[in-house]
mmCIF file of C-alpha atoms in Angstrom:
data_model
loop_
_atom_site.group_PDB
_atom_site.id
_atom_site.type_symbol
_atom_site.label_atom_id
_atom_site.label_comp_id
_atom_site.label_asym_id
_atom_site.label_seq_id
_atom_site.Cartn_x
_atom_site.Cartn_y
_atom_site.Cartn_z
ATOM 1 C CA MET A 80 -43.813 -49.577 -60.523
ATOM 2 C CA ILE A 81 -42.177 -52.999 -60.047
ATOM 3 C CA VAL A 82 -39.630 -53.440 -57.273
ATOM 4 C CA VAL A 83 -37.620 -56.534 -56.735
ATOM 5 C CA GLU A 84 -36.253 -56.899 -53.175
ATOM 6 C CA LEU A 85 -33.199 -59.229 -53.309
ATOM 7 C CA SER A 86 -31.636 -61.151 -50.546
ATOM 8 C CA CYS A 87 -28.597 -63.129 -51.834
ATOM 9 C CA ASP A 88 -26.403 -65.594 -49.796
ATOM 10 C CA ASP A 89 -22.727 -65.584 -50.364
ATOM 11 C CA GLY A 90 -22.691 -68.933 -52.121
ATOM 12 C CA TRP A 91 -24.097 -67.156 -55.247
ATOM 13 C CA GLY A 92 -21.079 -65.163 -55.620
ATOM 14 C CA THR A 93 -20.349 -61.558 -56.786
ATOM 15 C CA ALA A 94 -19.360 -62.243 -60.434
ATOM 16 C CA VAL A 95 -22.984 -61.712 -61.588
ATOM 17 C CA ASP A 96 -25.009 -58.626 -60.954
ATOM 18 C CA TRP A 97 -27.821 -60.587 -59.408
ATOM 19 C CA GLU A 98 -29.897 -57.529 -58.703
ATOM 20 C CA GLY A 99 -29.857 -56.326 -62.189
ATOM 21 C CA LEU A 100 -30.411 -59.777 -63.572
ATOM 22 C CA ALA A 101 -33.449 -60.284 -61.278
ATOM 23 C CA ARG A 102 -34.824 -56.805 -62.144
ATOM 24 C CA ARG A 103 -34.591 -57.483 -65.972
ATOM 25 C CA ALA A 104 -36.083 -61.013 -65.529
ATOM 26 C CA VAL A 105 -39.130 -59.790 -63.515
ATOM 27 C CA GLU A 106 -39.714 -56.702 -65.669
ATOM 28 C CA GLU A 107 -39.587 -58.666 -68.867
ATOM 29 C CA ALA A 108 -41.927 -61.511 -67.464
ATOM 30 C CA VAL A 109 -44.446 -58.837 -66.362
ATOM 31 C CA ARG A 110 -44.120 -56.979 -69.710
ATOM 32 C CA HIS A 111 -45.046 -60.152 -71.712
ATOM 33 C CA SER A 112 -48.077 -60.905 -69.299
ATOM 34 C CA PRO A 113 -51.565 -59.384 -69.250
ATOM 35 C CA TYR A 114 -50.212 -57.278 -66.290
ATOM 36 C CA ALA A 115 -47.709 -55.137 -68.189
ATOM 37 C CA ALA A 116 -49.336 -52.078 -66.705
ATOM 38 C CA PHE A 117 -47.921 -52.946 -63.347
ATOM 39 C CA ARG A 118 -44.611 -51.597 -64.718
ATOM 40 C CA ALA A 119 -45.871 -48.016 -65.010
ATOM 41 C CA ALA A 120 -48.424 -48.067 -62.091
ATOM 42 C CA ALA A 121 -48.127 -45.284 -59.441
ATOM 43 C CA ALA A 122 -48.393 -48.055 -56.828
ATOM 44 C CA THR A 123 -45.493 -50.137 -56.072
ATOM 45 C CA VAL A 124 -45.715 -53.950 -56.830
ATOM 46 C CA GLU A 125 -43.077 -55.721 -54.907
ATOM 47 C CA ILE A 126 -41.497 -59.135 -55.442
ATOM 48 C CA SER A 127 -39.215 -60.607 -52.871
ATOM 49 C CA LEU A 128 -36.428 -62.776 -54.305
ATOM 50 C CA ARG A 129 -34.183 -64.808 -52.038
ATOM 51 C CA LEU A 130 -31.134 -66.543 -53.576
ATOM 52 C CA THR A 131 -30.135 -69.173 -50.980
ATOM 53 C CA ASP A 132 -28.839 -72.643 -50.578
ATOM 54 C CA ASP A 133 -30.458 -76.196 -50.958
ATOM 55 C CA ALA A 134 -30.800 -76.610 -47.160
ATOM 56 C CA GLU A 135 -32.981 -73.547 -46.767
ATOM 57 C CA VAL A 136 -35.155 -74.416 -49.918
ATOM 58 C CA GLN A 137 -35.506 -78.056 -48.713
ATOM 59 C CA ALA A 138 -36.877 -76.704 -45.379
ATOM 60 C CA LEU A 139 -39.302 -74.486 -47.140
ATOM 61 C CA ASN A 140 -40.275 -77.207 -49.542
ATOM 62 C CA ARG A 141 -40.868 -79.625 -46.662
ATOM 63 C CA ASP A 142 -42.662 -77.159 -44.557
ATOM 64 C CA TYR A 143 -44.971 -75.578 -47.268
ATOM 65 C CA ARG A 144 -45.368 -78.324 -49.850
ATOM 66 C CA GLY A 145 -44.844 -81.493 -47.772
ATOM 67 C CA LYS A 146 -41.821 -82.444 -50.068
ATOM 68 C CA ASP A 147 -38.566 -83.068 -48.019
ATOM 69 C CA LYS A 148 -36.141 -82.423 -50.748
ATOM 70 C CA PRO A 149 -34.571 -79.396 -52.389
ATOM 71 C CA THR A 150 -35.865 -78.092 -55.562
ATOM 72 C CA ASN A 151 -34.683 -75.403 -57.976
ATOM 73 C CA VAL A 152 -37.330 -72.618 -57.431
ATOM 74 C CA LEU A 153 -40.197 -72.043 -55.069
ATOM 75 C CA SER A 154 -42.843 -69.420 -55.536
ATOM 76 C CA PHE A 155 -45.112 -68.111 -52.849
ATOM 77 C CA PRO A 156 -47.837 -65.843 -54.338
ATOM 78 C CA MET A 157 -49.612 -63.510 -51.853
ATOM 79 C CA LEU A 158 -52.664 -63.351 -54.007
ATOM 80 C CA ALA A 159 -54.851 -65.852 -55.734
ATOM 81 C CA PRO A 160 -54.862 -65.728 -59.506
ATOM 82 C CA GLU A 161 -58.358 -64.094 -59.623
ATOM 83 C CA GLU A 162 -57.127 -61.417 -57.218
ATOM 84 C CA VAL A 163 -54.297 -60.582 -59.258
ATOM 85 C CA ALA A 164 -56.627 -60.261 -62.339
ATOM 86 C CA ASP A 165 -58.973 -57.920 -60.300
ATOM 87 C CA LEU A 166 -56.181 -55.675 -58.974
ATOM 88 C CA SER A 167 -56.590 -51.971 -59.350
ATOM 89 C CA LEU A 168 -53.416 -49.986 -59.138
ATOM 90 C CA GLU A 169 -54.878 -46.548 -59.398
ATOM 91 C CA GLY A 170 -53.700 -45.092 -56.163
ATOM 92 C CA ALA A 171 -50.263 -44.908 -54.783
ATOM 93 C CA GLY A 172 -49.476 -47.677 -52.203
ATOM 94 C CA GLU A 173 -47.616 -50.979 -52.088
ATOM 95 C CA LEU A 174 -48.520 -54.442 -52.948
ATOM 96 C CA LEU A 175 -46.481 -57.530 -52.219
ATOM 97 C CA LEU A 176 -47.062 -59.840 -55.154
ATOM 98 C CA GLY A 177 -45.065 -62.665 -53.397
ATOM 99 C CA ASP A 178 -41.728 -64.496 -52.764
ATOM 100 C CA ILE A 179 -39.494 -66.457 -55.034
ATOM 101 C CA VAL A 180 -36.704 -68.601 -53.605
ATOM 102 C CA LEU A 181 -33.914 -70.296 -55.628
ATOM 103 C CA ALA A 182 -31.459 -73.023 -54.341
ATOM 104 C CA HIS A 183 -27.969 -72.395 -55.534
ATOM 105 C CA GLN A 184 -26.622 -75.977 -55.425
ATOM 106 C CA THR A 185 -29.654 -77.416 -57.355
ATOM 107 C CA CYS A 186 -29.606 -74.529 -59.814
ATOM 108 C CA ALA A 187 -25.874 -74.809 -60.488
ATOM 109 C CA ALA A 188 -26.115 -78.621 -60.980
ATOM 110 C CA GLU A 189 -29.059 -78.101 -63.403
ATOM 111 C CA ALA A 190 -27.217 -75.458 -65.311
ATOM 112 C CA ALA A 191 -24.115 -77.648 -65.625
ATOM 113 C CA GLU A 192 -26.165 -80.602 -66.787
ATOM 114 C CA LYS A 193 -27.854 -78.293 -69.609
ATOM 115 C CA GLY A 194 -24.469 -76.916 -70.528
ATOM 116 C CA ILE A 195 -25.602 -73.280 -69.794
ATOM 117 C CA GLY A 196 -24.328 -70.731 -67.296
ATOM 118 C CA LEU A 197 -25.878 -70.407 -63.901
ATOM 119 C CA ALA A 198 -26.958 -66.800 -64.691
ATOM 120 C CA ASP A 199 -28.933 -68.013 -67.632
ATOM 121 C CA HIS A 200 -30.490 -70.663 -65.771
ATOM 122 C CA ALA A 201 -31.399 -68.372 -62.740
ATOM 123 C CA THR A 202 -33.016 -65.915 -65.202
ATOM 124 C CA HIS A 203 -35.339 -68.609 -66.509
ATOM 125 C CA LEU A 204 -36.328 -69.717 -62.953
ATOM 126 C CA ILE A 205 -36.901 -66.055 -61.895
ATOM 127 C CA VAL A 206 -39.159 -65.579 -64.939
ATOM 128 C CA HIS A 207 -40.852 -69.024 -64.164
ATOM 129 C CA GLY A 208 -41.317 -67.847 -60.504
ATOM 130 C CA THR A 209 -42.763 -64.506 -61.467
ATOM 131 C CA LEU A 210 -45.214 -66.038 -63.763
ATOM 132 C CA HIS A 211 -46.391 -68.176 -60.917
ATOM 133 C CA LEU A 212 -46.865 -64.958 -58.798
ATOM 134 C CA LEU A 213 -49.040 -63.591 -61.693
ATOM 135 C CA GLY A 214 -51.294 -66.702 -61.573
ATOM 136 C CA TYR A 215 -49.808 -68.953 -64.224
ATOM 137 C CA ASP A 216 -49.356 -72.639 -63.390
ATOM 138 C CA HIS A 217 -48.433 -76.006 -65.151
ATOM 139 C CA ILE A 218 -50.776 -78.349 -63.391
ATOM 140 C CA ASP A 219 -52.475 -79.580 -66.548
ATOM 141 C CA ASP A 220 -51.033 -79.945 -70.148
ATOM 142 C CA SER A 221 -52.746 -76.890 -71.590
ATOM 143 C CA ASP A 222 -51.793 -74.550 -68.788
ATOM 144 C CA ALA A 223 -48.238 -75.933 -68.927
ATOM 145 C CA GLU A 224 -47.831 -75.311 -72.619
ATOM 146 C CA ALA A 225 -49.219 -71.732 -72.353
ATOM 147 C CA MET A 226 -46.773 -71.001 -69.451
ATOM 148 C CA GLU A 227 -43.791 -72.595 -71.213
ATOM 149 C CA GLN A 228 -44.667 -70.557 -74.301
ATOM 150 C CA LEU A 229 -44.654 -67.401 -72.383
ATOM 151 C CA GLU A 230 -41.442 -68.294 -70.778
ATOM 152 C CA ARG A 231 -39.901 -69.003 -74.236
ATOM 153 C CA ASP A 232 -41.134 -65.493 -75.332
ATOM 154 C CA VAL A 233 -39.737 -63.826 -72.304
ATOM 155 C CA LEU A 234 -36.426 -65.565 -72.577
ATOM 156 C CA ARG A 235 -36.067 -64.751 -76.263
ATOM 157 C CA ALA A 236 -36.679 -61.126 -75.543
ATOM 158 C CA LEU A 237 -33.855 -61.259 -73.100
ATOM 159 C CA GLY A 238 -31.573 -62.913 -75.597
ATOM 160 C CA LEU A 239 -31.617 -66.389 -73.929
ATOM 161 C CA HIS A 240 -32.060 -69.913 -75.281
ATOM 162 C CA ASN A 241 -35.179 -72.014 -75.258
ATOM 163 C CA PRO A 242 -34.939 -73.924 -72.018
ATOM 164 C CA TYR A 243 -37.478 -76.634 -73.395
ATOM 165 C CA GLU A 244 -35.365 -77.625 -76.382
ATOM 166 C CA ASP A 245 -33.738 -81.042 -76.358
#
């Protein structure tokens, strides 16, 4: 079973059901991955999601990545990709897959620039972050294309646009 533990700052507002949005985005990302079985496992697979502000994300980005600037999304996997691939969820128990953190001001500015709603952009970034927790990356071109195609597939299943179209 997949569980999303959400922490949401007031700046994100209450007009969107952030908990439901996050749950749908994570579930669909996992469903489209080789780890779809996580969704029905007896064990609890938990993802922690923090919706916060640029200042907090900038501090995390500086402290953990050496980049002293805000960014839209950060992912902190608790397992290496090969450990995710080797997971056995036969027994009951809990596994923290990792943390995803989104920066409100950066996300809102990017959504406005793209001419899309904040909820749609946040959904994309939660999907992106979830894929990182599952071991996907975009360091080289072939990995980036594979990850982007998976993102497009997930977003299409959620009824959202292709974020990589011009």
